[in-house]
């Protein structure tokens, strides 16, 4: 998976550079809309493989749009309700499956391998069944990965920036860090360079603590088990029951996080580490356990690359009011536009 991350990383940097090269020297943009577009570009280019990105990207992007719009709150209860949005979704799913199946067949026939996520799925095997994945399963996995990382990452990039622009007291540390990165590595960015951006990492982690895009995580209980509360009360959860937890709630528990509604990236700084001190599952924006987020590292890499680039190349100012949460969306996002005035600059290490 490391090679996939490195390859995806190089591609992500390229896409980000190209995307922002289209911005003028100064202007005003809806940052939310811009970052949505950018994340679709990076995610689809990094994850789907070169055949799709060279020849079918536009088609796939439009089909994904139909899949996306077919996932409504009502779809959770009635996934097969015959409504136009579901019909379009099902047609798109069939077309994508055909397209991916052809790509997979052609790649297998060519005997070539590529360092991308598609290849990782094609090469993977079920330990329990002793067989490889089918074309249909690879398609499902690719769609799942793209969906899992699309809105979650674009919403998180917008919150990360909005909080940094609002809470200017945390900006100097992040900017100084970028200057230090330039001093040490010039314009070169890779996975290890990103790992040195610890202030930016904390800024993103804190935005994500306050605004986890997935607010209800469900598990079906396979055997009876007991849960004891902090107050010492024990509940038995019977086998077969569905249990839910909400990161939006647990990320703001006052006995885990001091002043939980306050934006303070330093709560994760060495010596503080409120989440670590409070113990396992104190920070649940990426879920946890066996089915915790598979894309956490990729998400940090992607969002930090975007913000490292923005901070090094632009002065930014929030011109619309601080964004509000859109609780109506399946993946909880941001209401309305997030207008930002920008001016090109080149940060230097002096
Ligand atoms: C900031 C960005 C992201 C957030 C906040 C996030 C959050 C989550 C959460 C909370 C879960 C657990 C869901 C549950 O327990 O039911 C999850 C699962 C998952 N995520 Fe992410 N995710 C993000 C980005 C990504 C990316 C970029 C990818 C792929 C490249 C990805 C792939 C997955 C997959 C495949 C699962 C399912 C894991 C399983 O069921 O075993 N995620 N994510």
mmCIF file of C-alpha atoms and ligand atoms in Angstrom:
data_model
loop_
_atom_site.group_PDB
_atom_site.id
_atom_site.type_symbol
_atom_site.label_atom_id
_atom_site.label_comp_id
_atom_site.label_asym_id
_atom_site.label_seq_id
_atom_site.Cartn_x
_atom_site.Cartn_y
_atom_site.Cartn_z
ATOM 1 C CA UNK A 1 0.000 0.000 0.000
ATOM 2 C CA UNK A 2 3.005 2.286 0.595
ATOM 3 C CA UNK A 3 3.794 2.457 -3.113
ATOM 4 C CA UNK A 4 0.150 3.323 -3.836
ATOM 5 C CA UNK A 5 0.364 6.156 -1.326
ATOM 6 C CA UNK A 6 3.623 7.493 -2.799
ATOM 7 C CA UNK A 7 2.312 7.314 -6.339
ATOM 8 C CA UNK A 8 -1.016 8.802 -5.317
ATOM 9 C CA UNK A 9 0.877 11.491 -3.495
ATOM 10 C CA UNK A 10 2.902 12.614 -6.537
ATOM 11 C CA UNK A 11 -0.257 12.698 -8.598
ATOM 12 C CA UNK A 12 -2.108 14.657 -5.900
ATOM 13 C CA UNK A 13 0.622 17.318 -5.791
ATOM 14 C CA UNK A 14 0.481 17.698 -9.572
ATOM 15 C CA UNK A 15 -3.304 18.001 -9.652
ATOM 16 C CA UNK A 16 -3.240 20.581 -6.838
ATOM 17 C CA UNK A 17 -0.567 22.686 -8.560
ATOM 18 C CA UNK A 18 -2.494 22.623 -11.848
ATOM 19 C CA UNK A 19 -5.767 23.461 -10.151
ATOM 20 C CA UNK A 20 -4.502 26.584 -8.360
ATOM 21 C CA UNK A 21 -2.496 27.765 -11.360
ATOM 22 C CA UNK A 22 -5.903 28.677 -12.839
ATOM 23 C CA UNK A 23 -6.595 31.204 -10.048
ATOM 24 C CA UNK A 24 -5.907 34.860 -10.940
ATOM 25 C CA UNK A 25 -3.313 36.964 -9.077
ATOM 26 C CA UNK A 26 -6.093 38.088 -6.771
ATOM 27 C CA UNK A 27 -9.812 37.549 -6.496
ATOM 28 C CA UNK A 28 -12.658 36.040 -4.522
ATOM 29 C CA UNK A 29 -13.898 32.448 -4.666
ATOM 30 C CA UNK A 30 -16.359 30.134 -2.979
ATOM 31 C CA UNK A 31 -13.709 28.036 -1.254
ATOM 32 C CA UNK A 32 -16.166 25.241 -0.484
ATOM 33 C CA UNK A 33 -17.061 24.808 -4.154
ATOM 34 C CA UNK A 34 -13.406 25.089 -5.252
ATOM 35 C CA UNK A 35 -12.217 22.463 -2.782
ATOM 36 C CA UNK A 36 -15.068 20.111 -3.744
ATOM 37 C CA UNK A 37 -13.868 20.260 -7.357
ATOM 38 C CA UNK A 38 -10.232 19.865 -6.378
ATOM 39 C CA UNK A 39 -10.882 16.808 -4.204
ATOM 40 C CA UNK A 40 -12.899 15.085 -6.972
ATOM 41 C CA UNK A 41 -9.944 15.704 -9.285
ATOM 42 C CA UNK A 42 -7.278 14.428 -6.894
ATOM 43 C CA UNK A 43 -9.267 11.458 -5.585
ATOM 44 C CA UNK A 44 -10.325 10.188 -8.994
ATOM 45 C CA UNK A 45 -6.870 10.696 -10.488
ATOM 46 C CA UNK A 46 -5.041 9.064 -7.578
ATOM 47 C CA UNK A 47 -7.346 6.144 -6.949
ATOM 48 C CA UNK A 48 -8.896 4.993 -10.205
ATOM 49 C CA UNK A 49 -5.843 4.210 -12.307
ATOM 50 C CA UNK A 50 -4.300 5.744 -15.402
ATOM 51 C CA UNK A 51 -6.663 4.114 -17.946
ATOM 52 C CA UNK A 52 -9.659 5.866 -16.395
ATOM 53 C CA UNK A 53 -7.886 9.167 -15.907
ATOM 54 C CA UNK A 54 -6.452 9.209 -19.440
ATOM 55 C CA UNK A 55 -9.527 8.186 -21.399
ATOM 56 C CA UNK A 56 -12.698 8.096 -19.326
ATOM 57 C CA UNK A 57 -12.363 10.685 -16.567
ATOM 58 C CA UNK A 58 -15.148 12.990 -17.754
ATOM 59 C CA UNK A 59 -17.588 10.129 -18.274
ATOM 60 C CA UNK A 60 -16.764 8.579 -14.896
ATOM 61 C CA UNK A 61 -17.069 11.948 -13.132
ATOM 62 C CA UNK A 62 -20.545 12.427 -14.597
ATOM 63 C CA UNK A 63 -21.604 8.873 -13.654
ATOM 64 C CA UNK A 64 -20.304 9.413 -10.112
ATOM 65 C CA UNK A 65 -22.402 12.546 -9.952
ATOM 66 C CA UNK A 66 -25.530 10.422 -10.610
ATOM 67 C CA UNK A 67 -24.445 7.856 -8.030
ATOM 68 C CA UNK A 68 -23.882 10.610 -5.512
ATOM 69 C CA UNK A 69 -27.264 12.216 -6.103
ATOM 70 C CA UNK A 70 -28.903 8.810 -5.701
ATOM 71 C CA UNK A 71 -27.817 8.618 -2.063
ATOM 72 C CA UNK A 72 -30.545 10.516 -0.211
ATOM 73 C CA UNK A 73 -31.579 10.321 3.453
ATOM 74 C CA UNK A 74 -34.623 8.256 2.331
ATOM 75 C CA UNK A 75 -32.255 5.811 0.571
ATOM 76 C CA UNK A 76 -31.065 4.587 3.983
ATOM 77 C CA UNK A 77 -34.554 3.291 4.835
ATOM 78 C CA UNK A 78 -35.751 2.438 1.290
ATOM 79 C CA UNK A 79 -32.705 1.924 -0.942
ATOM 80 C CA UNK A 80 -34.741 0.529 -3.849
ATOM 81 C CA UNK A 81 -37.657 2.992 -3.837
ATOM 82 C CA UNK A 82 -38.469 3.558 -7.542
ATOM 83 C CA UNK A 83 -37.803 7.299 -7.644
ATOM 84 C CA UNK A 84 -35.982 9.127 -10.479
ATOM 85 C CA UNK A 85 -32.830 9.702 -8.389
ATOM 86 C CA UNK A 86 -32.555 5.959 -7.631
ATOM 87 C CA UNK A 87 -33.226 5.024 -11.277
ATOM 88 C CA UNK A 88 -30.448 7.351 -12.454
ATOM 89 C CA UNK A 89 -28.179 5.947 -9.699
ATOM 90 C CA UNK A 90 -28.805 2.340 -10.808
ATOM 91 C CA UNK A 91 -28.210 3.136 -14.489
ATOM 92 C CA UNK A 92 -24.952 4.905 -13.589
ATOM 93 C CA UNK A 93 -23.828 1.981 -11.388
ATOM 94 C CA UNK A 94 -24.370 -0.445 -14.294
ATOM 95 C CA UNK A 95 -22.463 1.759 -16.750
ATOM 96 C CA UNK A 96 -19.557 2.234 -14.336
ATOM 97 C CA UNK A 97 -19.391 -1.514 -13.737
ATOM 98 C CA UNK A 98 -19.146 -2.174 -17.505
ATOM 99 C CA UNK A 99 -16.492 0.499 -17.937
ATOM 100 C CA UNK A 100 -14.342 -0.742 -15.041
ATOM 101 C CA UNK A 101 -14.748 -4.378 -16.098
ATOM 102 C CA UNK A 102 -13.308 -3.485 -19.535
ATOM 103 C CA UNK A 103 -10.402 -1.600 -17.962
ATOM 104 C CA UNK A 104 -9.617 -4.508 -15.613
ATOM 105 C CA UNK A 105 -9.811 -7.058 -18.464
ATOM 106 C CA UNK A 106 -7.520 -4.958 -20.666
ATOM 107 C CA UNK A 107 -4.993 -4.513 -17.850
ATOM 108 C CA UNK A 108 -4.969 -8.237 -17.094
ATOM 109 C CA UNK A 109 -4.597 -9.072 -20.812
ATOM 110 C CA UNK A 110 -1.662 -6.658 -21.183
ATOM 111 C CA UNK A 111 0.181 -8.426 -18.344
ATOM 112 C CA UNK A 112 1.242 -4.999 -17.007
ATOM 113 C CA UNK A 113 0.824 -3.850 -13.423
ATOM 114 C CA UNK A 114 0.439 -0.271 -12.184
ATOM 115 C CA UNK A 115 1.248 1.209 -8.753
ATOM 116 C CA UNK A 116 -2.327 2.302 -8.035
ATOM 117 C CA UNK A 117 -5.297 1.396 -5.906
ATOM 118 C CA UNK A 118 -7.037 -0.482 -8.736
ATOM 119 C CA UNK A 119 -4.016 -2.802 -8.959
ATOM 120 C CA UNK A 120 -4.024 -3.306 -5.175
ATOM 121 C CA UNK A 121 -7.670 -4.392 -5.361
ATOM 122 C CA UNK A 122 -7.048 -6.583 -8.428
ATOM 123 C CA UNK A 123 -4.155 -8.362 -6.669
ATOM 124 C CA UNK A 124 -5.884 -8.855 -3.337
ATOM 125 C CA UNK A 125 -7.100 -12.256 -2.168
ATOM 126 C CA UNK A 126 -9.700 -13.410 0.329
ATOM 127 C CA UNK A 127 -7.778 -15.226 3.049
ATOM 128 C CA UNK A 128 -10.865 -17.196 4.057
ATOM 129 C CA UNK A 129 -12.025 -18.129 0.533
ATOM 130 C CA UNK A 130 -8.581 -18.592 -1.019
ATOM 131 C CA UNK A 131 -9.579 -16.778 -4.201
ATOM 132 C CA UNK A 132 -8.812 -13.397 -5.751
ATOM 133 C CA UNK A 133 -11.281 -10.531 -6.158
ATOM 134 C CA UNK A 134 -13.676 -10.532 -9.115
ATOM 135 C CA UNK A 135 -14.073 -7.590 -11.533
ATOM 136 C CA UNK A 136 -17.419 -6.784 -9.931
ATOM 137 C CA UNK A 137 -15.835 -6.738 -6.463
ATOM 138 C CA UNK A 138 -12.952 -4.500 -7.632
ATOM 139 C CA UNK A 139 -15.516 -2.101 -9.099
ATOM 140 C CA UNK A 140 -17.459 -2.045 -5.838
ATOM 141 C CA UNK A 141 -14.290 -1.428 -3.832
ATOM 142 C CA UNK A 142 -13.183 1.427 -6.094
ATOM 143 C CA UNK A 143 -16.589 3.095 -5.920
ATOM 144 C CA UNK A 144 -16.631 2.679 -2.139
ATOM 145 C CA UNK A 145 -13.138 4.179 -1.765
ATOM 146 C CA UNK A 146 -13.992 7.150 -3.946
ATOM 147 C CA UNK A 147 -17.228 7.796 -2.125
ATOM 148 C CA UNK A 148 -15.753 7.327 1.312
ATOM 149 C CA UNK A 149 -13.091 9.930 0.599
ATOM 150 C CA UNK A 150 -14.905 12.524 -1.497
ATOM 151 C CA UNK A 151 -17.250 14.603 0.675
ATOM 152 C CA UNK A 152 -15.451 13.741 3.908
ATOM 153 C CA UNK A 153 -12.146 15.157 2.644
ATOM 154 C CA UNK A 154 -13.542 18.189 0.830
ATOM 155 C CA UNK A 155 -15.654 19.223 3.844
ATOM 156 C CA UNK A 156 -12.657 18.762 6.139
ATOM 157 C CA UNK A 157 -10.416 20.905 3.920
ATOM 158 C CA UNK A 158 -12.987 23.696 4.001
ATOM 159 C CA UNK A 159 -13.397 23.577 7.802
ATOM 160 C CA UNK A 160 -9.608 23.452 8.276
ATOM 161 C CA UNK A 161 -9.177 26.652 6.270
ATOM 162 C CA UNK A 162 -12.222 28.413 7.715
ATOM 163 C CA UNK A 163 -10.992 27.853 11.291
ATOM 164 C CA UNK A 164 -7.450 28.982 10.510
ATOM 165 C CA UNK A 165 -8.771 32.139 8.839
ATOM 166 C CA UNK A 166 -11.092 32.871 11.759
ATOM 167 C CA UNK A 167 -8.702 31.999 14.588
ATOM 168 C CA UNK A 168 -5.761 34.061 13.415
ATOM 169 C CA UNK A 169 -3.921 33.335 16.676
ATOM 170 C CA UNK A 170 -3.111 29.851 15.331
ATOM 171 C CA UNK A 171 -1.970 31.091 11.914
ATOM 172 C CA UNK A 172 1.609 32.183 12.866
ATOM 173 C CA UNK A 173 2.568 28.669 14.008
ATOM 174 C CA UNK A 174 1.267 27.166 10.789
ATOM 175 C CA UNK A 175 2.966 29.792 8.611
ATOM 176 C CA UNK A 176 6.269 29.497 10.500
ATOM 177 C CA UNK A 177 6.104 25.768 9.974
ATOM 178 C CA UNK A 178 5.653 26.255 6.223
ATOM 179 C CA UNK A 179 8.662 28.618 6.156
ATOM 180 C CA UNK A 180 10.723 25.996 7.974
ATOM 181 C CA UNK A 181 9.577 23.380 5.469
ATOM 182 C CA UNK A 182 10.684 25.657 2.593
ATOM 183 C CA UNK A 183 14.019 26.273 4.332
ATOM 184 C CA UNK A 184 14.633 22.544 4.723
ATOM 185 C CA UNK A 185 13.100 21.141 1.543
ATOM 186 C CA UNK A 186 12.569 24.023 -0.918
ATOM 187 C CA UNK A 187 9.509 23.384 -3.049
ATOM 188 C CA UNK A 188 9.896 19.601 -2.732
ATOM 189 C CA UNK A 189 6.953 17.951 -0.983
ATOM 190 C CA UNK A 190 6.589 14.262 -0.334
ATOM 191 C CA UNK A 191 5.084 11.995 2.239
ATOM 192 C CA UNK A 192 7.940 12.504 4.744
ATOM 193 C CA UNK A 193 7.935 16.289 4.289
ATOM 194 C CA UNK A 194 4.201 16.320 5.019
ATOM 195 C CA UNK A 195 4.813 14.339 8.208
ATOM 196 C CA UNK A 196 6.901 17.276 9.455
ATOM 197 C CA UNK A 197 3.865 19.590 9.216
ATOM 198 C CA UNK A 198 2.680 18.865 12.728
ATOM 199 C CA UNK A 199 0.973 22.253 13.358
ATOM 200 C CA UNK A 200 -1.018 21.909 10.145
ATOM 201 C CA UNK A 201 -1.833 18.326 11.138
ATOM 202 C CA UNK A 202 -3.228 19.495 14.471
ATOM 203 C CA UNK A 203 -5.214 22.292 12.782
ATOM 204 C CA UNK A 204 -6.895 19.727 10.548
ATOM 205 C CA UNK A 205 -7.411 17.220 13.356
ATOM 206 C CA UNK A 206 -9.091 19.884 15.503
ATOM 207 C CA UNK A 207 -11.398 21.036 12.676
ATOM 208 C CA UNK A 208 -12.337 17.390 12.212
ATOM 209 C CA UNK A 209 -12.933 16.925 15.944
ATOM 210 C CA UNK A 210 -15.458 19.762 15.928
ATOM 211 C CA UNK A 211 -16.999 18.725 12.604
ATOM 212 C CA UNK A 212 -16.801 15.010 11.898
ATOM 213 C CA UNK A 213 -18.605 14.522 8.567
ATOM 214 C CA UNK A 214 -19.894 11.065 9.588
ATOM 215 C CA UNK A 215 -22.027 11.543 12.662
ATOM 216 C CA UNK A 216 -23.589 8.129 13.168
ATOM 217 C CA UNK A 217 -21.554 4.929 13.121
ATOM 218 C CA UNK A 218 -23.498 1.685 13.422
ATOM 219 C CA UNK A 219 -22.492 -1.880 14.272
ATOM 220 C CA UNK A 220 -24.520 -5.053 14.590
ATOM 221 C CA UNK A 221 -23.799 -6.948 17.765
ATOM 222 C CA UNK A 222 -22.720 -10.562 17.113
ATOM 223 C CA UNK A 223 -22.840 -11.712 20.743
ATOM 224 C CA UNK A 224 -24.219 -10.409 24.045
ATOM 225 C CA UNK A 225 -21.877 -8.011 25.774
ATOM 226 C CA UNK A 226 -21.896 -5.680 28.763
ATOM 227 C CA UNK A 227 -21.089 -1.999 28.777
ATOM 228 C CA UNK A 228 -20.323 -0.185 32.016
ATOM 229 C CA UNK A 229 -20.736 3.594 32.113
ATOM 230 C CA UNK A 230 -18.411 6.015 33.923
ATOM 231 C CA UNK A 231 -21.004 6.132 36.697
ATOM 232 C CA UNK A 232 -20.684 2.359 37.119
ATOM 233 C CA UNK A 233 -24.042 1.387 35.607
ATOM 234 C CA UNK A 234 -23.902 -1.784 33.494
ATOM 235 C CA UNK A 235 -26.067 -2.406 30.435
ATOM 236 C CA UNK A 236 -26.287 -5.656 28.503
ATOM 237 C CA UNK A 237 -26.420 -5.258 24.719
ATOM 238 C CA UNK A 238 -28.136 -8.377 23.375
ATOM 239 C CA UNK A 239 -26.865 -10.282 20.345
ATOM 240 C CA UNK A 240 -28.395 -9.049 17.087
ATOM 241 C CA UNK A 241 -29.004 -5.493 18.302
ATOM 242 C CA UNK A 242 -27.628 -2.545 16.393
ATOM 243 C CA UNK A 243 -25.481 -0.137 18.373
ATOM 244 C CA UNK A 244 -24.747 3.401 17.298
ATOM 245 C CA UNK A 245 -22.181 5.949 18.319
ATOM 246 C CA UNK A 246 -21.863 9.572 17.277
ATOM 247 C CA UNK A 247 -18.436 11.194 16.783
ATOM 248 C CA UNK A 248 -20.194 14.594 16.779
ATOM 249 C CA UNK A 249 -21.172 13.891 20.393
ATOM 250 C CA UNK A 250 -18.225 11.901 21.693
ATOM 251 C CA UNK A 251 -15.657 14.323 20.231
ATOM 252 C CA UNK A 252 -17.084 17.031 22.519
ATOM 253 C CA UNK A 253 -17.224 15.173 25.821
ATOM 254 C CA UNK A 254 -16.057 17.670 28.479
ATOM 255 C CA UNK A 255 -14.241 15.010 30.499
ATOM 256 C CA UNK A 256 -12.131 14.197 27.422
ATOM 257 C CA UNK A 257 -11.670 17.645 25.856
ATOM 258 C CA UNK A 258 -11.182 20.830 27.876
ATOM 259 C CA UNK A 259 -13.605 23.559 26.669
ATOM 260 C CA UNK A 260 -14.848 21.111 24.050
ATOM 261 C CA UNK A 261 -16.636 23.700 21.868
ATOM 262 C CA UNK A 262 -13.521 25.850 21.529
ATOM 263 C CA UNK A 263 -11.210 25.525 18.527
ATOM 264 C CA UNK A 264 -7.787 24.770 19.968
ATOM 265 C CA UNK A 265 -5.394 22.664 17.854
ATOM 266 C CA UNK A 266 -2.857 22.814 20.707
ATOM 267 C CA UNK A 267 -4.970 20.346 22.683
ATOM 268 C CA UNK A 268 -3.248 17.711 20.526
ATOM 269 C CA UNK A 269 0.265 19.176 20.970
ATOM 270 C CA UNK A 270 2.966 17.094 22.706
ATOM 271 C CA UNK A 271 2.374 17.227 26.449
ATOM 272 C CA UNK A 272 -1.348 17.967 26.060
ATOM 273 C CA UNK A 273 -2.616 15.136 23.829
ATOM 274 C CA UNK A 274 -6.066 15.182 25.401
ATOM 275 C CA UNK A 275 -7.280 12.347 23.155
ATOM 276 C CA UNK A 276 -4.358 10.075 24.032
ATOM 277 C CA UNK A 277 -4.661 10.809 27.750
ATOM 278 C CA UNK A 278 -8.352 9.973 27.741
ATOM 279 C CA UNK A 279 -7.690 6.539 26.241
ATOM 280 C CA UNK A 280 -8.852 4.468 23.284
ATOM 281 C CA UNK A 281 -11.742 5.710 21.125
ATOM 282 C CA UNK A 282 -11.617 9.258 22.504
ATOM 283 C CA UNK A 283 -11.216 10.676 19.004
ATOM 284 C CA UNK A 284 -13.659 9.011 16.632
ATOM 285 C CA UNK A 285 -13.776 11.217 13.522
ATOM 286 C CA UNK A 286 -12.257 8.297 11.598
ATOM 287 C CA UNK A 287 -14.307 5.675 13.430
ATOM 288 C CA UNK A 288 -12.346 2.892 15.077
ATOM 289 C CA UNK A 289 -11.832 -0.822 15.557
ATOM 290 C CA UNK A 290 -11.854 -3.329 12.727
ATOM 291 C CA UNK A 291 -13.863 -1.053 10.454
ATOM 292 C CA UNK A 292 -12.089 2.203 11.203
ATOM 293 C CA UNK A 293 -11.345 4.443 8.223
ATOM 294 C CA UNK A 294 -8.989 2.856 5.697
ATOM 295 C CA UNK A 295 -8.266 6.214 4.113
ATOM 296 C CA UNK A 296 -7.183 8.189 7.194
ATOM 297 C CA UNK A 297 -3.545 8.525 6.101
ATOM 298 C CA UNK A 298 -4.586 9.413 2.559
ATOM 299 C CA UNK A 299 -7.068 12.000 3.883
ATOM 300 C CA UNK A 300 -4.433 13.741 6.047
ATOM 301 C CA UNK A 301 -2.003 13.626 3.137
ATOM 302 C CA UNK A 302 -4.514 15.089 0.710
ATOM 303 C CA UNK A 303 -5.879 17.877 2.935
ATOM 304 C CA UNK A 304 -2.417 18.845 4.236
ATOM 305 C CA UNK A 305 -1.033 18.988 0.687
ATOM 306 C CA UNK A 306 -3.869 21.315 -0.334
ATOM 307 C CA UNK A 307 -3.376 23.625 2.657
ATOM 308 C CA UNK A 308 0.393 23.602 2.497
ATOM 309 C CA UNK A 309 0.116 24.757 -1.116
ATOM 310 C CA UNK A 310 -2.524 27.398 -0.335
ATOM 311 C CA UNK A 311 -0.589 28.817 2.621
ATOM 312 C CA UNK A 312 2.668 28.999 0.680
ATOM 313 C CA UNK A 313 1.135 30.659 -2.383
ATOM 314 C CA UNK A 314 -1.791 32.786 -1.213
ATOM 315 C CA UNK A 315 -2.848 35.276 1.432
ATOM 316 C CA UNK A 316 -6.410 34.363 2.323
ATOM 317 C CA UNK A 317 -9.231 36.110 4.109
ATOM 318 C CA UNK A 318 -12.711 34.878 4.929
ATOM 319 C CA UNK A 319 -15.232 37.402 3.573
ATOM 320 C CA UNK A 320 -18.506 35.608 4.294
ATOM 321 C CA UNK A 321 -19.702 34.913 7.856
ATOM 322 C CA UNK A 322 -18.166 31.873 9.554
ATOM 323 C CA UNK A 323 -19.844 28.802 7.993
ATOM 324 C CA UNK A 324 -22.719 26.926 9.607
ATOM 325 C CA UNK A 325 -23.195 23.165 9.723
ATOM 326 C CA UNK A 326 -25.559 21.579 7.188
ATOM 327 C CA UNK A 327 -27.156 18.849 9.286
ATOM 328 C CA UNK A 328 -29.461 17.809 6.421
ATOM 329 C CA UNK A 329 -26.776 16.200 4.314
ATOM 330 C CA UNK A 330 -25.951 12.476 4.551
ATOM 331 C CA UNK A 331 -22.319 13.415 4.993
ATOM 332 C CA UNK A 332 -22.677 16.384 7.321
ATOM 333 C CA UNK A 333 -21.261 19.386 5.537
ATOM 334 C CA UNK A 334 -21.350 23.162 5.362
ATOM 335 C CA UNK A 335 -24.345 25.400 4.604
ATOM 336 C CA UNK A 336 -24.095 27.884 1.736
ATOM 337 C CA UNK A 337 -21.008 29.475 0.303
ATOM 338 C CA UNK A 338 -17.674 30.061 2.009
ATOM 339 C CA UNK A 339 -16.377 33.187 0.304
ATOM 340 C CA UNK A 340 -12.668 33.863 0.519
ATOM 341 C CA UNK A 341 -10.584 36.728 -0.866
ATOM 342 C CA UNK A 342 -7.141 35.644 -2.038
ATOM 343 C CA UNK A 343 -3.946 37.307 -3.208
ATOM 344 C CA UNK A 344 -0.991 35.473 -4.674
ATOM 345 C CA UNK A 345 2.266 35.479 -2.679
ATOM 346 C CA UNK A 346 5.349 33.321 -2.456
ATOM 347 C CA UNK A 347 6.224 32.466 1.100
ATOM 348 C CA UNK A 348 9.996 32.430 1.654
ATOM 349 C CA UNK A 349 12.069 31.132 4.530
ATOM 350 C CA UNK A 350 13.521 34.602 5.409
HETATM 351 C C1 LIG B 1 -11.393 13.488 6.309
HETATM 352 C C2 LIG B 1 -11.672 12.441 5.575
HETATM 353 C C3 LIG B 1 -12.339 11.190 6.071
HETATM 354 C C4 LIG B 1 -13.114 10.973 7.178
HETATM 355 C C5 LIG B 1 -13.526 11.978 8.240
HETATM 356 C C6 LIG B 1 -13.476 9.568 7.175
HETATM 357 C C7 LIG B 1 -14.234 8.963 8.158
HETATM 358 C C8 LIG B 1 -14.534 7.613 8.188
HETATM 359 C C9 LIG B 1 -15.269 6.954 9.237
HETATM 360 C C10 LIG B 1 -15.859 7.631 10.462
HETATM 361 C C11 LIG B 1 -15.338 5.648 8.924
HETATM 362 C C12 LIG B 1 -15.992 4.538 9.747
HETATM 363 C C13 LIG B 1 -17.411 4.323 9.320
HETATM 364 C C14 LIG B 1 -18.133 3.387 10.274
HETATM 365 O O1 LIG B 1 -17.643 3.086 11.346
HETATM 366 O O2 LIG B 1 -19.232 2.957 9.911
HETATM 367 C C15 LIG B 1 -14.674 5.465 7.652
HETATM 368 C C16 LIG B 1 -14.568 4.252 6.987
HETATM 369 C C17 LIG B 1 -13.955 4.102 5.771
HETATM 370 N N1 LIG B 1 -13.244 5.053 5.079
HETATM 371 FE FE1 LIG B 1 -13.008 6.983 5.628
HETATM 372 N N2 LIG B 1 -12.935 8.970 6.070
HETATM 373 C C18 LIG B 1 -12.238 9.922 5.365
HETATM 374 C C19 LIG B 1 -11.528 9.731 4.184
HETATM 375 C C20 LIG B 1 -11.412 8.539 3.527
HETATM 376 C C21 LIG B 1 -10.668 8.337 2.298
HETATM 377 C C22 LIG B 1 -9.867 9.416 1.580
HETATM 378 C C23 LIG B 1 -10.833 7.033 1.928
HETATM 379 C C24 LIG B 1 -10.278 6.263 0.757
HETATM 380 C C25 LIG B 1 -9.299 6.634 0.013
HETATM 381 C C26 LIG B 1 -11.661 6.411 2.949
HETATM 382 C C27 LIG B 1 -12.028 5.095 2.942
HETATM 383 C C28 LIG B 1 -12.776 4.483 3.917
HETATM 384 C C29 LIG B 1 -13.197 3.098 3.854
HETATM 385 C C30 LIG B 1 -12.903 2.112 2.726
HETATM 386 C C31 LIG B 1 -13.931 2.857 5.026
HETATM 387 C C32 LIG B 1 -14.614 1.563 5.436
HETATM 388 C C33 LIG B 1 -13.697 0.726 6.310
HETATM 389 C C34 LIG B 1 -14.361 -0.562 6.735
HETATM 390 O O3 LIG B 1 -15.583 -0.657 6.753
HETATM 391 O O4 LIG B 1 -13.625 -1.502 7.050
HETATM 392 N N3 LIG B 1 -11.996 7.354 3.899
HETATM 393 N N4 LIG B 1 -14.169 6.678 7.228
#
